[in-house]
Coordinates of C-alpha atoms in Angstrom, one line a residue:
Chain A
M81 CA -78.4 -58.1 -174.1
A82 CA -75.6 -56.9 -176.3
T83 CA -76.5 -55.0 -179.4
L84 CA -74.8 -55.9 -182.6
P85 CA -72.2 -53.3 -183.5
G86 CA -73.4 -51.1 -186.3
A87 CA -77.0 -52.1 -186.0
A88 CA -78.2 -49.0 -184.1
L89 CA -81.6 -49.4 -182.5
P90 CA -84.3 -46.8 -183.1
E91 CA -84.3 -44.1 -180.4
E92 CA -87.5 -45.2 -178.7
Y93 CA -86.2 -48.7 -177.9
V94 CA -83.2 -47.5 -176.0
S95 CA -84.1 -46.9 -172.4
D96 CA -81.9 -45.5 -169.7
V97 CA -83.6 -47.7 -167.1
Y98 CA -82.6 -50.9 -168.8
E99 CA -80.2 -52.8 -166.7
M100 CA -77.9 -55.7 -167.8
P101 CA -79.1 -58.9 -166.1
E102 CA -76.5 -60.0 -163.6
Q103 CA -73.9 -62.1 -165.3
V104 CA -73.4 -65.5 -163.6
T105 CA -70.8 -68.0 -164.5
L106 CA -71.4 -71.8 -164.3
W107 CA -69.5 -72.0 -161.1
Q108 CA -71.3 -69.1 -159.4
D109 CA -74.6 -70.7 -160.5
A110 CA -73.5 -74.1 -159.1
W111 CA -72.5 -72.5 -155.8
R112 CA -75.9 -70.9 -155.5
R113 CA -77.6 -74.2 -156.0
V114 CA -75.4 -76.0 -153.6
R115 CA -76.1 -73.4 -150.9
R116 CA -79.8 -74.0 -151.3
N117 CA -79.3 -77.8 -150.9
K118 CA -79.6 -78.5 -147.2
L119 CA -78.1 -82.0 -147.3
A120 CA -75.1 -80.8 -149.3
L121 CA -74.6 -78.0 -146.8
A122 CA -74.8 -80.4 -143.9
G123 CA -72.2 -82.6 -145.7
T124 CA -69.9 -79.6 -146.2
T125 CA -70.2 -78.8 -142.5
I126 CA -69.3 -82.3 -141.4
I127 CA -66.4 -82.3 -143.8
A128 CA -65.2 -79.0 -142.5
I129 CA -65.3 -80.3 -138.9
L130 CA -63.5 -83.4 -140.0
V131 CA -60.7 -81.4 -141.7
L132 CA -60.4 -79.2 -138.6
M133 CA -60.1 -82.3 -136.4
A134 CA -57.5 -83.8 -138.7
V135 CA -55.4 -80.7 -138.9
V136 CA -55.6 -80.1 -135.1
S137 CA -54.6 -83.7 -134.4
V138 CA -51.3 -83.1 -136.1
F139 CA -50.3 -80.6 -133.4
W140 CA -52.5 -81.5 -130.5
T141 CA -54.9 -84.2 -129.2
P142 CA -56.4 -84.3 -125.7
Y143 CA -54.2 -87.3 -125.0
P144 CA -51.5 -88.8 -127.1
V145 CA -53.2 -91.2 -129.6
W146 CA -50.8 -94.1 -128.7
K147 CA -50.7 -93.6 -124.9
Q148 CA -52.3 -96.5 -123.0
A149 CA -53.9 -96.5 -119.6
V150 CA -54.7 -92.8 -119.4
G151 CA -57.7 -94.0 -117.3
P152 CA -59.6 -97.2 -116.5
T153 CA -59.9 -99.5 -119.4
Y154 CA -63.3 -99.8 -121.0
A155 CA -64.4 -96.7 -119.2
G156 CA -67.5 -95.1 -120.7
I157 CA -68.2 -91.5 -121.7
S158 CA -67.1 -88.9 -119.2
A159 CA -66.1 -85.3 -118.9
Q160 CA -62.4 -86.1 -119.2
H161 CA -62.8 -88.6 -121.9
W162 CA -65.5 -87.4 -124.3
L163 CA -65.9 -90.8 -126.0
G164 CA -64.6 -93.0 -123.3
L165 CA -61.6 -95.3 -123.2
D166 CA -60.8 -98.5 -125.2
A167 CA -59.5 -101.9 -124.1
S168 CA -56.0 -100.6 -123.6
G169 CA -57.2 -97.4 -121.8
R170 CA -56.5 -95.1 -124.7
D171 CA -58.6 -92.0 -125.1
I172 CA -61.1 -92.7 -128.0
F173 CA -61.8 -89.1 -128.8
S174 CA -58.1 -88.5 -129.4
R175 CA -57.9 -91.6 -131.6
I176 CA -61.0 -90.5 -133.6
M177 CA -59.2 -87.2 -134.3
G178 CA -56.1 -89.1 -135.4
G179 CA -58.2 -91.5 -137.5
A180 CA -59.8 -88.5 -139.3
L181 CA -56.3 -87.5 -140.5
I182 CA -55.6 -91.0 -141.8
S183 CA -59.0 -91.3 -143.5
L184 CA -58.7 -87.9 -145.1
Q185 CA -55.2 -88.5 -146.3
V186 CA -56.1 -91.8 -147.9
G187 CA -59.4 -90.4 -149.3
V188 CA -57.9 -87.3 -150.8
G189 CA -54.6 -89.0 -151.9
T190 CA -56.5 -91.8 -153.7
M191 CA -58.8 -89.3 -155.3
L192 CA -55.9 -87.3 -156.7
I193 CA -54.2 -90.5 -158.1
V194 CA -57.6 -91.8 -159.5
S195 CA -58.2 -88.4 -161.1
A196 CA -54.7 -88.3 -162.6
I197 CA -54.9 -91.8 -164.1
G198 CA -58.6 -91.6 -165.1
I199 CA -58.4 -88.2 -166.7
M200 CA -55.4 -89.1 -168.7
M201 CA -56.8 -92.4 -169.9
G202 CA -60.2 -90.9 -170.6
L203 CA -58.9 -87.8 -172.5
L204 CA -56.5 -90.0 -174.7
A205 CA -59.2 -92.6 -175.4
G206 CA -61.9 -90.1 -176.2
F207 CA -59.8 -87.8 -178.3
Y208 CA -57.7 -90.1 -180.4
R209 CA -60.3 -92.9 -180.6
G210 CA -59.4 -95.8 -182.9
A211 CA -56.9 -98.4 -181.6
L212 CA -55.9 -96.4 -178.5
D213 CA -59.6 -96.1 -177.5
A214 CA -60.1 -99.8 -178.1
A215 CA -57.1 -100.7 -175.9
I216 CA -58.1 -98.4 -173.1
S217 CA -61.7 -99.5 -173.2
L218 CA -60.7 -103.2 -173.1
A219 CA -58.5 -102.4 -170.1
I220 CA -61.4 -100.7 -168.4
N221 CA -63.7 -103.7 -169.0
I222 CA -61.1 -106.2 -167.8
W223 CA -60.4 -104.1 -164.7
Y224 CA -64.1 -104.1 -163.8
G225 CA -63.9 -107.9 -163.6
I226 CA -61.1 -107.9 -161.0
P227 CA -62.1 -108.4 -157.4
D228 CA -60.9 -105.0 -156.2
L229 CA -60.7 -105.6 -152.5
L230 CA -58.5 -108.7 -153.0
V231 CA -56.2 -106.9 -155.3
V232 CA -55.8 -104.0 -152.8
I233 CA -55.0 -106.5 -150.0
L234 CA -52.4 -108.3 -152.2
L235 CA -50.8 -105.0 -153.4
V236 CA -50.5 -103.8 -149.8
L237 CA -49.1 -107.1 -148.8
L238 CA -46.5 -107.1 -151.6
F239 CA -45.4 -103.4 -151.3
G240 CA -45.9 -102.7 -147.6
R241 CA -48.6 -101.1 -145.4
S242 CA -47.6 -97.5 -145.6
L243 CA -50.3 -94.8 -146.2
G244 CA -49.0 -93.9 -149.7
N245 CA -49.0 -97.6 -150.8
I246 CA -52.6 -98.0 -149.5
A247 CA -53.8 -94.9 -151.4
F248 CA -51.9 -96.1 -154.5
A249 CA -53.3 -99.7 -154.3
I250 CA -56.9 -98.4 -154.0
A251 CA -56.4 -96.0 -156.8
I252 CA -55.1 -98.8 -159.1
T253 CA -58.3 -100.7 -158.7
R254 CA -60.7 -97.7 -158.8
W255 CA -59.6 -95.5 -161.8
M256 CA -62.1 -97.0 -164.3
D257 CA -65.1 -94.9 -163.3
M258 CA -63.2 -91.7 -163.8
A259 CA -61.7 -92.9 -167.1
R260 CA -65.0 -94.0 -168.5
L261 CA -66.7 -90.7 -167.5
V262 CA -63.9 -88.5 -169.0
R263 CA -63.9 -90.7 -172.2
G264 CA -67.6 -90.1 -172.7
Q265 CA -67.3 -86.3 -172.1
T266 CA -64.3 -86.1 -174.5
F267 CA -66.2 -88.0 -177.1
A268 CA -69.0 -85.5 -177.0
L269 CA -66.8 -82.4 -176.6
R270 CA -64.4 -83.1 -179.5
E271 CA -67.3 -82.7 -182.0
R272 CA -68.3 -79.3 -180.7
E273 CA -67.7 -76.1 -182.8
F274 CA -65.2 -74.6 -180.5
V275 CA -62.9 -77.6 -180.9
E276 CA -63.4 -77.4 -184.7
A277 CA -62.6 -73.6 -184.5
A278 CA -59.4 -74.3 -182.5
R279 CA -58.3 -76.9 -184.9
S280 CA -59.0 -74.7 -187.9
T281 CA -56.5 -72.1 -186.5
G282 CA -53.9 -74.9 -186.3
T283 CA -53.9 -75.5 -182.6
R284 CA -51.9 -78.6 -181.6
N285 CA -53.8 -81.6 -180.4
L286 CA -52.3 -81.5 -176.9
V287 CA -53.4 -77.9 -176.5
I288 CA -56.9 -78.7 -177.7
I289 CA -57.1 -81.5 -175.2
F290 CA -55.9 -79.6 -172.2
R291 CA -57.0 -76.0 -172.9
H292 CA -60.3 -76.6 -174.7
I293 CA -61.7 -80.0 -173.9
F294 CA -60.5 -80.6 -170.3
P295 CA -61.8 -77.4 -168.8
N296 CA -65.2 -78.1 -170.3
A297 CA -65.4 -81.5 -168.7
L298 CA -64.4 -80.2 -165.3
G299 CA -67.9 -80.2 -163.8
P300 CA -68.6 -84.0 -164.1
I301 CA -65.0 -84.7 -163.2
L302 CA -65.4 -82.8 -160.0
V303 CA -68.5 -84.8 -159.1
Q304 CA -66.8 -88.1 -159.9
A305 CA -63.7 -87.0 -157.8
T306 CA -66.0 -86.2 -154.9
Y307 CA -67.5 -89.7 -155.0
A308 CA -64.0 -91.2 -155.2
V309 CA -63.1 -89.9 -151.7
P310 CA -65.7 -91.9 -149.7
Q311 CA -65.0 -95.0 -151.8
A312 CA -61.3 -94.8 -150.8
I313 CA -62.1 -94.1 -147.2
L314 CA -64.3 -97.2 -147.1
F315 CA -61.6 -99.3 -148.6
E316 CA -59.1 -98.1 -146.1
A317 CA -61.6 -98.9 -143.3
F318 CA -62.1 -102.4 -144.7
L319 CA -58.3 -102.9 -144.9
S320 CA -57.6 -101.8 -141.3
Y321 CA -60.7 -103.6 -140.1
L322 CA -59.1 -106.8 -141.4
G323 CA -55.8 -105.9 -139.7
L324 CA -54.1 -105.1 -143.0
G325 CA -54.2 -101.3 -142.9
V326 CA -51.7 -98.7 -141.6
P327 CA -49.8 -100.6 -138.8
P328 CA -50.5 -99.7 -135.2
P329 CA -50.2 -97.5 -133.1
T330 CA -51.4 -95.2 -135.8
P331 CA -55.1 -94.9 -135.2
S332 CA -57.5 -95.9 -138.0
W333 CA -61.3 -96.0 -137.7
G334 CA -61.5 -99.5 -139.2
A335 CA -59.0 -101.0 -136.8
M336 CA -60.6 -99.2 -133.9
A337 CA -64.0 -100.8 -134.8
A338 CA -62.4 -104.2 -135.1
D339 CA -60.8 -103.8 -131.7
G340 CA -64.1 -102.9 -130.2
F341 CA -66.0 -105.7 -131.8
H342 CA -64.6 -108.2 -129.2
A343 CA -66.0 -106.1 -126.3
L344 CA -69.2 -105.3 -128.0
E345 CA -71.5 -106.3 -125.2
L346 CA -69.3 -105.0 -122.4
A347 CA -68.5 -101.6 -123.9
P348 CA -70.4 -100.8 -127.1
H349 CA -69.0 -97.2 -127.2
I350 CA -65.6 -98.5 -128.3
V351 CA -67.0 -99.8 -131.6
L352 CA -69.8 -97.3 -132.0
A353 CA -67.6 -94.2 -131.9
P354 CA -65.5 -95.0 -135.0
A355 CA -68.5 -96.6 -136.7
I356 CA -70.5 -93.5 -136.4
A357 CA -67.6 -91.3 -137.4
L358 CA -67.0 -93.4 -140.5
S359 CA -70.6 -93.5 -141.5
L360 CA -71.0 -89.7 -141.0
T361 CA -67.9 -89.1 -143.1
L362 CA -69.1 -91.3 -145.9
M363 CA -72.6 -89.8 -145.8
A364 CA -71.1 -86.3 -145.9
F365 CA -69.1 -86.9 -149.0
N366 CA -72.0 -88.6 -150.7
F367 CA -74.3 -85.7 -149.9
V368 CA -71.8 -83.2 -151.2
G369 CA -71.3 -85.4 -154.3
D370 CA -75.1 -85.5 -154.9
G371 CA -75.4 -81.8 -154.3
L372 CA -72.6 -81.0 -156.8
R373 CA -74.1 -83.3 -159.4
D374 CA -77.5 -81.6 -159.1
A375 CA -75.9 -78.1 -159.1
L376 CA -73.6 -78.6 -162.0
D377 CA -76.1 -80.4 -164.2
P378 CA -79.7 -79.7 -163.3
R379 CA -80.9 -82.0 -166.1
M380 CA -79.3 -85.0 -164.3
R381 CA -81.4 -84.4 -161.2
R382 CA -83.2 -87.5 -160.1
Chain B
M64 CA -81.3 -121.7 -177.0
T65 CA -80.2 -120.5 -180.4
R66 CA -76.9 -121.3 -182.0
G67 CA -75.8 -117.7 -181.6
T68 CA -76.3 -117.9 -177.8
L69 CA -74.3 -121.1 -177.6
I70 CA -71.4 -119.5 -179.5
Y71 CA -71.6 -116.5 -177.3
I72 CA -71.5 -118.6 -174.1
I73 CA -68.5 -120.6 -175.4
Q74 CA -66.7 -117.4 -176.3
R75 CA -67.3 -116.0 -172.8
L76 CA -66.2 -119.2 -171.1
L77 CA -62.9 -119.1 -173.0
L78 CA -62.5 -115.5 -172.1
I79 CA -63.2 -116.3 -168.4
T80 CA -60.6 -119.1 -168.5
F81 CA -58.1 -116.7 -170.0
T82 CA -58.8 -114.0 -167.5
A83 CA -58.5 -116.3 -164.6
V84 CA -55.2 -117.7 -165.7
A85 CA -53.9 -114.2 -166.6
I86 CA -54.9 -112.7 -163.2
S87 CA -53.5 -115.6 -161.2
S88 CA -50.3 -115.6 -163.4
I89 CA -49.8 -111.9 -162.4
V90 CA -50.3 -112.9 -158.8
F91 CA -48.0 -115.9 -159.1
I92 CA -45.2 -113.8 -160.7
G93 CA -45.7 -110.9 -158.3
E94 CA -45.4 -113.2 -155.3
H95 CA -42.5 -115.2 -156.5
A96 CA -40.6 -112.3 -157.8
L97 CA -41.2 -109.9 -154.9
L98 CA -41.2 -112.4 -152.0
P99 CA -38.8 -115.2 -152.9
G100 CA -38.9 -118.1 -150.4
D101 CA -40.6 -116.0 -147.9
A102 CA -43.1 -118.7 -147.0
F103 CA -40.7 -120.5 -144.8
V104 CA -38.9 -117.5 -143.3
S105 CA -41.3 -117.2 -140.3
E106 CA -41.0 -120.8 -139.2
R107 CA -38.4 -122.0 -136.7
P108 CA -35.0 -122.3 -138.3
H109 CA -34.5 -125.4 -140.5
N110 CA -31.3 -127.2 -141.0
P111 CA -30.1 -126.6 -144.5
R112 CA -30.8 -130.1 -145.7
E113 CA -34.4 -130.0 -144.4
L114 CA -35.0 -126.6 -146.1
A115 CA -33.6 -127.9 -149.3
L116 CA -35.9 -130.8 -149.2
L117 CA -38.8 -128.5 -148.4
L118 CA -38.0 -126.2 -151.3
H119 CA -37.6 -129.1 -153.6
H120 CA -41.0 -130.5 -152.5
F121 CA -42.8 -127.3 -153.6
N122 CA -40.6 -126.9 -156.7
L123 CA -39.3 -123.7 -155.2
D124 CA -35.7 -124.6 -156.0
L125 CA -36.4 -124.5 -159.7
P126 CA -35.8 -121.4 -161.8
L127 CA -38.9 -119.1 -162.0
P128 CA -39.9 -119.8 -165.6
Q129 CA -39.9 -123.5 -164.9
Q130 CA -41.9 -123.1 -161.7
Y131 CA -44.4 -121.0 -163.7
Q132 CA -44.6 -123.6 -166.4
L133 CA -45.3 -126.4 -163.9
W134 CA -47.9 -124.2 -162.2
V135 CA -49.8 -123.2 -165.3
T136 CA -49.9 -126.9 -166.4
G137 CA -51.4 -127.7 -163.0
V138 CA -54.0 -124.9 -163.1
L139 CA -55.2 -126.0 -166.6
H140 CA -55.7 -129.5 -165.2
G141 CA -57.6 -128.1 -162.2
D142 CA -54.8 -128.7 -159.8
L143 CA -53.8 -125.6 -157.7
G144 CA -51.1 -127.4 -155.8
E145 CA -50.5 -128.0 -152.1
S146 CA -50.8 -125.7 -149.1
L147 CA -47.4 -124.3 -148.0
V148 CA -48.4 -124.2 -144.3
N149 CA -50.6 -127.2 -143.8
R150 CA -48.5 -129.8 -145.7
G151 CA -50.4 -132.4 -147.7
V152 CA -53.6 -130.3 -148.0
Q153 CA -54.6 -130.1 -151.6
I154 CA -55.9 -126.7 -152.4
T155 CA -58.5 -127.4 -155.1
P156 CA -60.9 -129.5 -153.0
L157 CA -60.4 -127.2 -150.0
L158 CA -61.4 -124.2 -152.0
V159 CA -64.3 -125.9 -153.8
R160 CA -65.7 -126.8 -150.3
E161 CA -65.2 -123.2 -149.1
L162 CA -66.7 -121.8 -152.3
G163 CA -70.0 -123.6 -151.5
T164 CA -70.2 -121.7 -148.2
S165 CA -69.3 -118.4 -149.8
L166 CA -71.9 -118.9 -152.6
E167 CA -74.6 -119.8 -150.0
L168 CA -73.9 -116.5 -148.1
G169 CA -73.6 -114.5 -151.3
A170 CA -76.8 -115.9 -152.7
A171 CA -78.7 -115.1 -149.4
A172 CA -77.3 -111.6 -149.5
L173 CA -78.2 -111.1 -153.2
I174 CA -81.8 -112.3 -152.5
F175 CA -82.0 -109.9 -149.6
T176 CA -80.5 -107.1 -151.6
V177 CA -82.9 -107.4 -154.6
G178 CA -85.9 -108.2 -152.4
V179 CA -85.5 -105.4 -150.0
G180 CA -84.2 -102.9 -152.5
L181 CA -87.1 -103.5 -154.9
T182 CA -89.7 -103.3 -152.2
L183 CA -88.3 -100.1 -150.7
G184 CA -87.9 -98.5 -154.1
L185 CA -91.3 -99.6 -155.3
F186 CA -93.2 -98.2 -152.3
A187 CA -91.1 -95.0 -152.2
A188 CA -92.1 -94.4 -155.8
L189 CA -95.8 -95.3 -155.4
K190 CA -96.2 -93.1 -152.3
Q191 CA -94.0 -90.3 -153.6
N192 CA -93.6 -87.4 -151.2
T193 CA -95.4 -89.1 -148.3
W194 CA -93.8 -90.4 -145.1
V195 CA -93.4 -93.8 -146.7
D196 CA -91.2 -92.2 -149.4
Y197 CA -89.2 -90.2 -146.9
V198 CA -88.6 -93.2 -144.6
A199 CA -87.7 -95.5 -147.5
S200 CA -85.5 -92.9 -149.2
S201 CA -83.6 -91.9 -146.1
T202 CA -83.1 -95.6 -145.2
A203 CA -81.5 -96.0 -148.6
V204 CA -79.2 -92.9 -148.1
V205 CA -78.1 -94.0 -144.7
G206 CA -77.6 -97.6 -145.8
Y207 CA -75.5 -96.5 -148.7
S208 CA -73.1 -94.7 -146.4
M209 CA -72.7 -97.5 -143.8
P210 CA -69.8 -100.0 -144.3
S211 CA -70.9 -103.6 -144.0
F212 CA -69.0 -104.1 -140.8
V213 CA -70.8 -101.2 -139.2
I214 CA -74.1 -102.7 -140.1
A215 CA -72.9 -106.1 -138.8
T216 CA -71.9 -104.5 -135.5
L217 CA -75.2 -102.8 -135.1
L218 CA -77.1 -106.0 -136.0
V219 CA -75.2 -108.1 -133.5
L220 CA -75.7 -105.4 -130.9
V221 CA -79.4 -105.1 -131.5
T222 CA -80.1 -108.8 -131.8
G223 CA -77.7 -109.9 -129.1
K224 CA -78.1 -107.2 -126.5
L225 CA -81.2 -105.1 -126.8
F226 CA -83.7 -107.7 -128.0
Y227 CA -82.1 -110.8 -126.5
I228 CA -84.7 -111.3 -123.7
W229 CA -87.5 -110.1 -125.9
T230 CA -86.9 -112.6 -128.7
N231 CA -85.8 -115.3 -126.2
G232 CA -82.5 -115.4 -128.0
A233 CA -83.9 -116.5 -131.3
F234 CA -81.7 -114.2 -133.4
Y235 CA -78.8 -114.1 -131.0
Y236 CA -75.8 -114.5 -133.2
E237 CA -73.3 -117.1 -132.3
I238 CA -70.0 -117.1 -134.2
G239 CA -70.0 -120.0 -136.5
W240 CA -71.8 -121.4 -139.5
G241 CA -74.4 -124.1 -140.2
K242 CA -77.6 -123.1 -138.5
P243 CA -80.2 -121.3 -140.6
T244 CA -80.3 -118.3 -138.2
Q245 CA -76.5 -117.9 -138.6
I246 CA -76.9 -117.0 -142.3
L247 CA -79.4 -114.2 -141.6
V248 CA -77.4 -111.6 -139.9
P249 CA -74.3 -111.8 -142.1
A250 CA -76.5 -111.8 -145.3
I251 CA -78.3 -108.6 -144.1
A252 CA -75.1 -106.9 -143.2
L253 CA -73.6 -107.8 -146.6
G254 CA -76.6 -106.9 -148.6
F255 CA -77.8 -103.7 -147.0
P256 CA -75.5 -101.2 -148.7
Y257 CA -76.3 -102.7 -152.1
A258 CA -80.1 -102.9 -151.2
S259 CA -79.9 -99.1 -150.8
I260 CA -78.4 -98.7 -154.3
V261 CA -81.2 -101.0 -155.8
A262 CA -83.8 -99.0 -153.9
R263 CA -82.6 -95.6 -155.2
L264 CA -82.5 -96.9 -158.8
T265 CA -85.9 -98.6 -158.6
R266 CA -87.5 -95.5 -157.2
A267 CA -86.0 -93.3 -159.9
S268 CA -87.0 -95.6 -162.8
M269 CA -90.4 -96.4 -161.3
L270 CA -91.2 -92.7 -161.0
E271 CA -90.4 -92.3 -164.7
V272 CA -92.3 -95.3 -165.8
I273 CA -95.6 -94.7 -163.9
R274 CA -95.9 -91.4 -165.8
Q275 CA -95.8 -93.0 -169.2
D276 CA -98.8 -93.2 -171.5
Y277 CA -99.1 -96.9 -171.6
V278 CA -99.4 -97.1 -167.9
R279 CA -102.2 -94.5 -168.0
T280 CA -103.9 -96.6 -170.6
A281 CA -103.6 -99.7 -168.4
W282 CA -105.3 -97.7 -165.6
A283 CA -107.9 -96.3 -167.9
K284 CA -109.0 -99.7 -169.2
G285 CA -109.7 -100.7 -165.6
L286 CA -107.0 -103.2 -164.9
Q287 CA -106.5 -104.2 -161.3
P288 CA -103.9 -102.0 -159.5
R289 CA -101.7 -105.1 -158.8
I290 CA -101.6 -106.0 -162.5
V291 CA -100.8 -102.4 -163.6
I292 CA -98.0 -102.0 -161.1
I293 CA -96.4 -105.4 -161.3
R294 CA -97.0 -106.5 -164.9
H295 CA -96.9 -103.1 -166.7
A296 CA -94.9 -100.7 -164.7
L297 CA -92.4 -102.7 -162.6
R298 CA -91.4 -104.9 -165.5
N299 CA -90.1 -102.0 -167.4
A300 CA -88.8 -100.2 -164.4
L301 CA -86.6 -103.2 -163.7
I302 CA -84.4 -102.7 -166.8
P303 CA -82.0 -100.1 -165.3
V304 CA -81.9 -102.2 -162.1
I305 CA -80.8 -105.3 -164.1
T306 CA -77.9 -103.4 -165.7
I307 CA -76.3 -103.0 -162.3
L308 CA -76.8 -106.6 -161.3
G309 CA -73.3 -107.5 -162.6
P310 CA -71.4 -105.0 -160.5
L311 CA -73.7 -105.7 -157.6
A312 CA -72.9 -109.4 -157.7
T313 CA -69.2 -108.6 -158.0
G314 CA -69.5 -106.3 -155.1
I315 CA -71.2 -108.8 -152.9
L316 CA -68.6 -111.5 -153.8
T317 CA -65.8 -109.2 -152.7
G318 CA -67.8 -108.0 -149.7
V319 CA -67.8 -111.6 -148.6
V320 CA -64.1 -111.2 -147.6
V321 CA -65.0 -108.7 -144.9
I322 CA -68.2 -110.3 -143.6
E323 CA -66.8 -113.8 -143.4
N324 CA -63.9 -112.5 -141.3
I325 CA -66.3 -110.7 -138.9
F326 CA -68.6 -113.7 -138.4
G327 CA -66.0 -116.5 -138.6
I328 CA -67.6 -118.1 -141.6
P329 CA -65.4 -120.7 -143.2
G330 CA -65.6 -119.5 -146.8
L331 CA -63.2 -118.3 -149.5
G332 CA -62.9 -114.8 -148.0
K333 CA -61.8 -116.0 -144.6
E334 CA -59.4 -118.4 -146.3
F335 CA -57.9 -115.5 -148.3
I336 CA -57.2 -113.4 -145.2
D337 CA -56.0 -116.3 -143.2
S338 CA -53.6 -117.5 -145.9
I339 CA -52.3 -114.0 -146.4
L340 CA -51.6 -113.7 -142.7
N341 CA -50.0 -117.2 -142.7
R342 CA -48.0 -116.5 -145.8
D343 CA -49.6 -119.5 -147.5
Y344 CA -49.0 -118.0 -151.0
N345 CA -50.2 -121.1 -152.9
I346 CA -53.6 -120.7 -151.4
V347 CA -53.6 -116.9 -152.0
I348 CA -52.9 -117.6 -155.7
G349 CA -55.6 -120.3 -155.7
V350 CA -58.2 -117.9 -154.2
F351 CA -57.4 -115.4 -156.9
T352 CA -58.0 -118.0 -159.6
F353 CA -61.3 -119.0 -158.0
Y354 CA -62.4 -115.4 -157.6
A355 CA -61.5 -114.4 -161.2
A356 CA -63.4 -117.4 -162.6
L357 CA -66.3 -116.8 -160.2
V358 CA -66.7 -113.1 -161.0
G359 CA -66.6 -114.0 -164.7
L360 CA -69.2 -116.7 -164.4
V361 CA -71.5 -114.5 -162.3
N362 CA -71.3 -111.7 -164.8
L363 CA -72.0 -114.2 -167.6
G364 CA -75.1 -115.4 -165.7
V365 CA -76.3 -111.9 -165.4
D366 CA -75.8 -111.2 -169.1
L367 CA -77.7 -114.3 -170.0
L368 CA -80.5 -113.0 -167.7
Y369 CA -80.9 -109.8 -169.7
P370 CA -82.7 -111.3 -172.8
V371 CA -85.1 -113.2 -170.5
L372 CA -86.2 -110.0 -168.8
D373 CA -85.8 -107.6 -171.8
P374 CA -86.7 -109.3 -175.0
R375 CA -85.2 -106.5 -177.1
I376 CA -81.7 -107.7 -176.1
R377 CA -80.4 -110.6 -178.2
Y378 CA -77.0 -112.2 -178.5

């Protein structure tokens, strides 16, 4: 409780034992709520393990990811090979580690591109309104009618199957959710008093957009960005499952599952290992997204 | 049907035609500009005369604007040209036949999605915070995070390996298409992630609706529980669910690409991947045209469904 300057309180109201309530910013408050959310914590833990596996796989894996016949083909789970061996006798645990790196790179890369495109489009459409908004909104609506997986496959075919191209192709078909969200936020924020105050002091439009509006929309943007990661990972898995992802011998969970599908009855561990890894990853990101959404905007809780 | 609705439908149909031609034009130009003549590169070497005849047969020897003009004229007459790999195969009838298969699979998946999703969501809401709710809700969370090919794998594993003797092979999945049991497993695999979304939405909106005053009134005047829940509560709880039917149907239509390739179902999605791998670009363009039109038509169908279910909406 701050007292107004000049308005001195009568002596009896001023107490020495009065303490300021602890000041909590939005982000500290959100962090507290996330910590209380068990699912979000579990998700964070899984993501942390995943990142660790991915980083370690750059320097070291139990066996080289590409090396065939490190043991008997189709061998099951054992002490030397934690998740068994695949049809070519490659160590599955090593390949799961390598696949984590690919999935995270595509997921995070796509998320960054989606955010860049979506935030730009959303801020411009929401702030300037009028013809620009109409054009961007029309583009968003047309884009929603495009069969996304087919476009990704075509783009990857036309421009090559590198990791960057895959991330870019997915981002090009998935930027609309972010753009629509940011547009809505900007619409609401641009009418607020602090924007009016900024304008009254002669602040330039670009400064208003990036210094006043953008930081205030950061919460919902963060939630949307978190949801964009599992979507991209899923797309990459679909692509590599169909044999159109990152070319072999680079390990990718989708391709590993596709390889294992042929030997499903003989050696189910080959397909189950990447399938479980993929599902856990997607679940983890979705949990963290849900947790962030609830933490940053308690009114949205469902 | 009022006159306004008719005009609305005609406008939408024109827009769908425009979108389909625009999307496939982009694909056409992209393929011809970025991959010139690539279709015949992978084949055994031709002698120059043969290659020239071949290029002439597919109009590939003409300048690009002229090729495009010929192609657009064809599309507007419903002719998508001839397969580059299987010579003499006309693409339009081929794709129409495959479209039927894909639509059958998609419709089965959509029925599964809506049926299972609504049931799960409804019971989770009615038995909130009991084991029914927890089982239904966690099924939904897990299903949402499982790619269709993972569900397909698990289903094949369960029906084909674990329960094979128990069910006497009734659900054992043989690769192929045509038998009624062969539609079941792919449709479930395709629909399950979307069923989870429907379940989550239904639960949330049902929880909101059953606390409303008019539902309490319905209970208070002694209506049968079945009538209160289905006619009063569920009907209103459905509105948010209907709004995602469009994206849902689009998602299922694109999901068909993956599922058809897993199960070897001869539909549009399998044709798409096969023709991409075969470099049969004419078919790739054709599939895009079909998909763009299909997605547009499905969304139009969903939009026309809104006023039936929610009389407040009018066109």
